[in-house]
Amino acid sequence: MNAPHGQSPLLEGRQVSKNFGGLAALSNVDFAVYPGEVMGLIGPNGSGKTTLFDCLSRVQEVSSGQIFFKGSEITH
């Protein structure tokens, strides 16, 4: 992911996956949000938007992958 103006991501996900039994709600999601950036998340019903936010807020644990906030891993 390319950092604008050499900045580090404020929030970053690397290969984030979340499974519910045999259902993969998230599969290897990569993203980066940089300071001052406004980003939206869109998709149809059942595409994993709420699941991603639940993992970001630690309401649910990721099945695999890593989430970083200000460079520190928050998935453990």
Short mmCIF file of N, CA and C in Angstrom, two decimals:
data_model
loop_
_atom_site.label_atom_id
_atom_site.label_comp_id
_atom_site.label_asym_id
_atom_site.label_seq_id
_atom_site.Cartn_x
_atom_site.Cartn_y
_atom_site.Cartn_z
N MET A 1 0.85 -1.17 0.00
CA MET A 1 0.00 0.00 0.00
C MET A 1 0.89 1.23 0.00
N ASN A 2 0.54 2.18 -0.79
CA ASN A 2 1.35 3.38 -0.92
C ASN A 2 0.93 4.44 0.10
N ALA A 3 1.89 4.90 0.86
CA ALA A 3 1.63 5.92 1.88
C ALA A 3 1.67 7.30 1.24
N PRO A 4 0.63 8.12 1.46
CA PRO A 4 0.67 9.48 0.95
C PRO A 4 1.70 10.30 1.71
N HIS A 5 2.60 10.94 0.99
CA HIS A 5 3.58 11.85 1.59
C HIS A 5 4.41 11.18 2.68
N GLY A 6 4.68 9.89 2.55
CA GLY A 6 5.54 9.20 3.50
C GLY A 6 4.92 8.93 4.86
N GLN A 7 3.62 9.11 5.00
CA GLN A 7 2.95 8.87 6.28
C GLN A 7 2.75 7.38 6.53
N SER A 8 2.66 7.02 7.79
CA SER A 8 2.31 5.66 8.18
C SER A 8 0.80 5.58 8.36
N PRO A 9 0.20 4.42 8.11
CA PRO A 9 -1.25 4.29 8.29
C PRO A 9 -1.66 4.50 9.75
N LEU A 10 -2.80 5.14 9.94
CA LEU A 10 -3.39 5.28 11.26
C LEU A 10 -4.06 3.95 11.66
N LEU A 11 -4.72 3.33 10.69
CA LEU A 11 -5.40 2.05 10.88
C LEU A 11 -5.08 1.17 9.68
N GLU A 12 -4.67 -0.07 9.94
CA GLU A 12 -4.27 -0.95 8.84
C GLU A 12 -4.70 -2.38 9.14
N GLY A 13 -5.18 -3.06 8.12
CA GLY A 13 -5.51 -4.47 8.21
C GLY A 13 -4.69 -5.26 7.21
N ARG A 14 -4.17 -6.40 7.65
CA ARG A 14 -3.37 -7.26 6.78
C ARG A 14 -3.93 -8.67 6.81
N GLN A 15 -4.45 -9.10 5.67
CA GLN A 15 -4.96 -10.47 5.51
C GLN A 15 -6.00 -10.82 6.58
N VAL A 16 -6.90 -9.89 6.87
CA VAL A 16 -7.91 -10.09 7.91
C VAL A 16 -8.99 -11.06 7.41
N SER A 17 -9.21 -12.11 8.18
CA SER A 17 -10.25 -13.09 7.86
C SER A 17 -11.09 -13.36 9.10
N LYS A 18 -12.37 -13.62 8.88
CA LYS A 18 -13.28 -14.00 9.96
C LYS A 18 -14.20 -15.09 9.44
N ASN A 19 -14.18 -16.22 10.13
CA ASN A 19 -15.01 -17.37 9.76
C ASN A 19 -16.03 -17.65 10.85
N PHE A 20 -17.21 -18.05 10.42
CA PHE A 20 -18.25 -18.52 11.32
C PHE A 20 -18.56 -19.95 10.89
N GLY A 21 -17.95 -20.91 11.56
CA GLY A 21 -18.08 -22.30 11.12
C GLY A 21 -17.47 -22.44 9.73
N GLY A 22 -18.25 -22.90 8.77
CA GLY A 22 -17.78 -23.05 7.39
C GLY A 22 -17.97 -21.82 6.53
N LEU A 23 -18.53 -20.75 7.08
CA LEU A 23 -18.79 -19.53 6.32
C LEU A 23 -17.66 -18.53 6.51
N ALA A 24 -17.07 -18.09 5.40
CA ALA A 24 -16.03 -17.06 5.45
C ALA A 24 -16.69 -15.69 5.27
N ALA A 25 -16.87 -14.95 6.37
CA ALA A 25 -17.48 -13.63 6.31
C ALA A 25 -16.49 -12.60 5.78
N LEU A 26 -15.21 -12.76 6.12
CA LEU A 26 -14.11 -11.92 5.61
C LEU A 26 -13.01 -12.86 5.16
N SER A 27 -12.40 -12.56 4.03
CA SER A 27 -11.35 -13.43 3.51
C SER A 27 -10.17 -12.61 3.03
N ASN A 28 -9.11 -12.58 3.82
CA ASN A 28 -7.84 -11.92 3.45
C ASN A 28 -8.01 -10.45 3.05
N VAL A 29 -8.69 -9.68 3.88
CA VAL A 29 -8.94 -8.26 3.62
C VAL A 29 -7.70 -7.44 3.99
N ASP A 30 -7.23 -6.62 3.05
CA ASP A 30 -6.14 -5.67 3.28
C ASP A 30 -6.68 -4.26 3.13
N PHE A 31 -6.31 -3.37 4.03
CA PHE A 31 -6.71 -1.96 3.92
C PHE A 31 -5.75 -1.10 4.72
N ALA A 32 -5.73 0.18 4.40
CA ALA A 32 -4.94 1.16 5.16
C ALA A 32 -5.67 2.49 5.12
N VAL A 33 -5.78 3.12 6.28
CA VAL A 33 -6.39 4.45 6.40
C VAL A 33 -5.32 5.36 6.99
N TYR A 34 -5.05 6.46 6.29
CA TYR A 34 -3.98 7.38 6.69
C TYR A 34 -4.55 8.60 7.40
N PRO A 35 -3.75 9.26 8.24
CA PRO A 35 -4.20 10.47 8.94
C PRO A 35 -4.78 11.49 7.96
N GLY A 36 -5.95 12.03 8.30
CA GLY A 36 -6.60 13.03 7.48
C GLY A 36 -7.41 12.47 6.33
N GLU A 37 -7.37 11.17 6.13
CA GLU A 37 -8.08 10.53 5.02
C GLU A 37 -9.50 10.18 5.45
N VAL A 38 -10.44 10.38 4.56
CA VAL A 38 -11.82 9.98 4.78
C VAL A 38 -12.09 8.79 3.87
N MET A 39 -12.60 7.72 4.44
CA MET A 39 -12.81 6.50 3.66
C MET A 39 -14.20 5.96 3.94
N GLY A 40 -14.81 5.38 2.93
CA GLY A 40 -16.11 4.74 3.08
C GLY A 40 -15.99 3.26 2.79
N LEU A 41 -16.93 2.50 3.30
CA LEU A 41 -16.99 1.06 3.07
C LEU A 41 -18.38 0.75 2.56
N ILE A 42 -18.46 0.29 1.32
CA ILE A 42 -19.76 0.01 0.71
C ILE A 42 -19.80 -1.44 0.22
N GLY A 43 -20.99 -1.95 0.07
CA GLY A 43 -21.18 -3.30 -0.45
C GLY A 43 -22.60 -3.75 -0.18
N PRO A 44 -23.01 -4.81 -0.84
CA PRO A 44 -24.37 -5.31 -0.66
C PRO A 44 -24.57 -5.97 0.70
N ASN A 45 -25.81 -6.25 1.03
CA ASN A 45 -26.13 -6.96 2.27
C ASN A 45 -25.37 -8.28 2.31
N GLY A 46 -24.81 -8.59 3.46
CA GLY A 46 -24.10 -9.85 3.63
C GLY A 46 -22.67 -9.86 3.12
N SER A 47 -22.13 -8.69 2.78
CA SER A 47 -20.77 -8.66 2.21
C SER A 47 -19.67 -8.55 3.26
N GLY A 48 -20.03 -8.40 4.54
CA GLY A 48 -19.02 -8.40 5.61
C GLY A 48 -18.68 -7.04 6.19
N LYS A 49 -19.43 -6.00 5.83
CA LYS A 49 -19.13 -4.65 6.34
C LYS A 49 -19.21 -4.60 7.86
N THR A 50 -20.30 -5.05 8.42
CA THR A 50 -20.47 -5.03 9.87
C THR A 50 -19.47 -5.95 10.55
N THR A 51 -19.20 -7.09 9.96
CA THR A 51 -18.21 -8.01 10.53
C THR A 51 -16.85 -7.35 10.60
N LEU A 52 -16.47 -6.61 9.55
CA LEU A 52 -15.18 -5.91 9.57
C LEU A 52 -15.14 -4.88 10.70
N PHE A 53 -16.20 -4.09 10.84
CA PHE A 53 -16.23 -3.10 11.93
C PHE A 53 -16.23 -3.78 13.30
N ASP A 54 -16.91 -4.91 13.43
CA ASP A 54 -16.88 -5.65 14.69
C ASP A 54 -15.47 -6.13 15.02
N CYS A 55 -14.72 -6.55 14.01
CA CYS A 55 -13.33 -6.97 14.23
C CYS A 55 -12.44 -5.77 14.56
N LEU A 56 -12.67 -4.64 13.89
CA LEU A 56 -11.88 -3.44 14.17
C LEU A 56 -12.10 -2.95 15.60
N SER A 57 -13.33 -3.04 16.07
CA SER A 57 -13.66 -2.56 17.42
C SER A 57 -13.48 -3.65 18.48
N ARG A 58 -13.06 -4.83 18.05
CA ARG A 58 -12.79 -5.98 18.92
C ARG A 58 -14.04 -6.55 19.58
N VAL A 59 -15.20 -6.25 19.00
CA VAL A 59 -16.42 -6.92 19.43
C VAL A 59 -16.30 -8.40 19.10
N GLN A 60 -15.64 -8.69 17.96
CA GLN A 60 -15.35 -10.07 17.57
C GLN A 60 -13.86 -10.17 17.27
N GLU A 61 -13.29 -11.33 17.55
CA GLU A 61 -11.88 -11.58 17.24
C GLU A 61 -11.76 -12.05 15.80
N VAL A 62 -10.67 -11.66 15.13
CA VAL A 62 -10.43 -12.14 13.77
C VAL A 62 -10.04 -13.62 13.83
N SER A 63 -10.34 -14.35 12.77
CA SER A 63 -9.91 -15.75 12.68
C SER A 63 -8.44 -15.84 12.31
N SER A 64 -8.01 -14.91 11.46
CA SER A 64 -6.59 -14.82 11.10
C SER A 64 -6.33 -13.42 10.55
N GLY A 65 -5.06 -13.07 10.47
CA GLY A 65 -4.67 -11.75 10.00
C GLY A 65 -4.33 -10.83 11.16
N GLN A 66 -4.02 -9.59 10.82
CA GLN A 66 -3.59 -8.61 11.82
C GLN A 66 -4.26 -7.27 11.57
N ILE A 67 -4.55 -6.56 12.66
CA ILE A 67 -5.06 -5.19 12.60
C ILE A 67 -4.13 -4.34 13.45
N PHE A 68 -3.72 -3.20 12.89
CA PHE A 68 -2.80 -2.28 13.55
C PHE A 68 -3.46 -0.92 13.71
N PHE A 69 -3.27 -0.29 14.88
CA PHE A 69 -3.71 1.08 15.13
C PHE A 69 -2.48 1.87 15.56
N LYS A 70 -2.17 2.91 14.83
CA LYS A 70 -0.98 3.73 15.07
C LYS A 70 0.27 2.87 15.18
N GLY A 71 0.35 1.83 14.34
CA GLY A 71 1.53 0.98 14.28
C GLY A 71 1.58 -0.15 15.29
N SER A 72 0.64 -0.17 16.24
CA SER A 72 0.62 -1.24 17.25
C SER A 72 -0.46 -2.26 16.90
N GLU A 73 -0.11 -3.52 16.98
CA GLU A 73 -1.08 -4.56 16.68
C GLU A 73 -2.15 -4.63 17.77
N ILE A 74 -3.42 -4.68 17.35
CA ILE A 74 -4.53 -4.72 18.31
C ILE A 74 -5.33 -6.01 18.18
N THR A 75 -4.82 -7.00 17.44
CA THR A 75 -5.57 -8.24 17.24
C THR A 75 -5.28 -9.28 18.30
N HIS A 76 -4.46 -8.98 19.30
CA HIS A 76 -4.15 -9.97 20.35
C HIS A 76 -4.62 -9.49 21.69
#
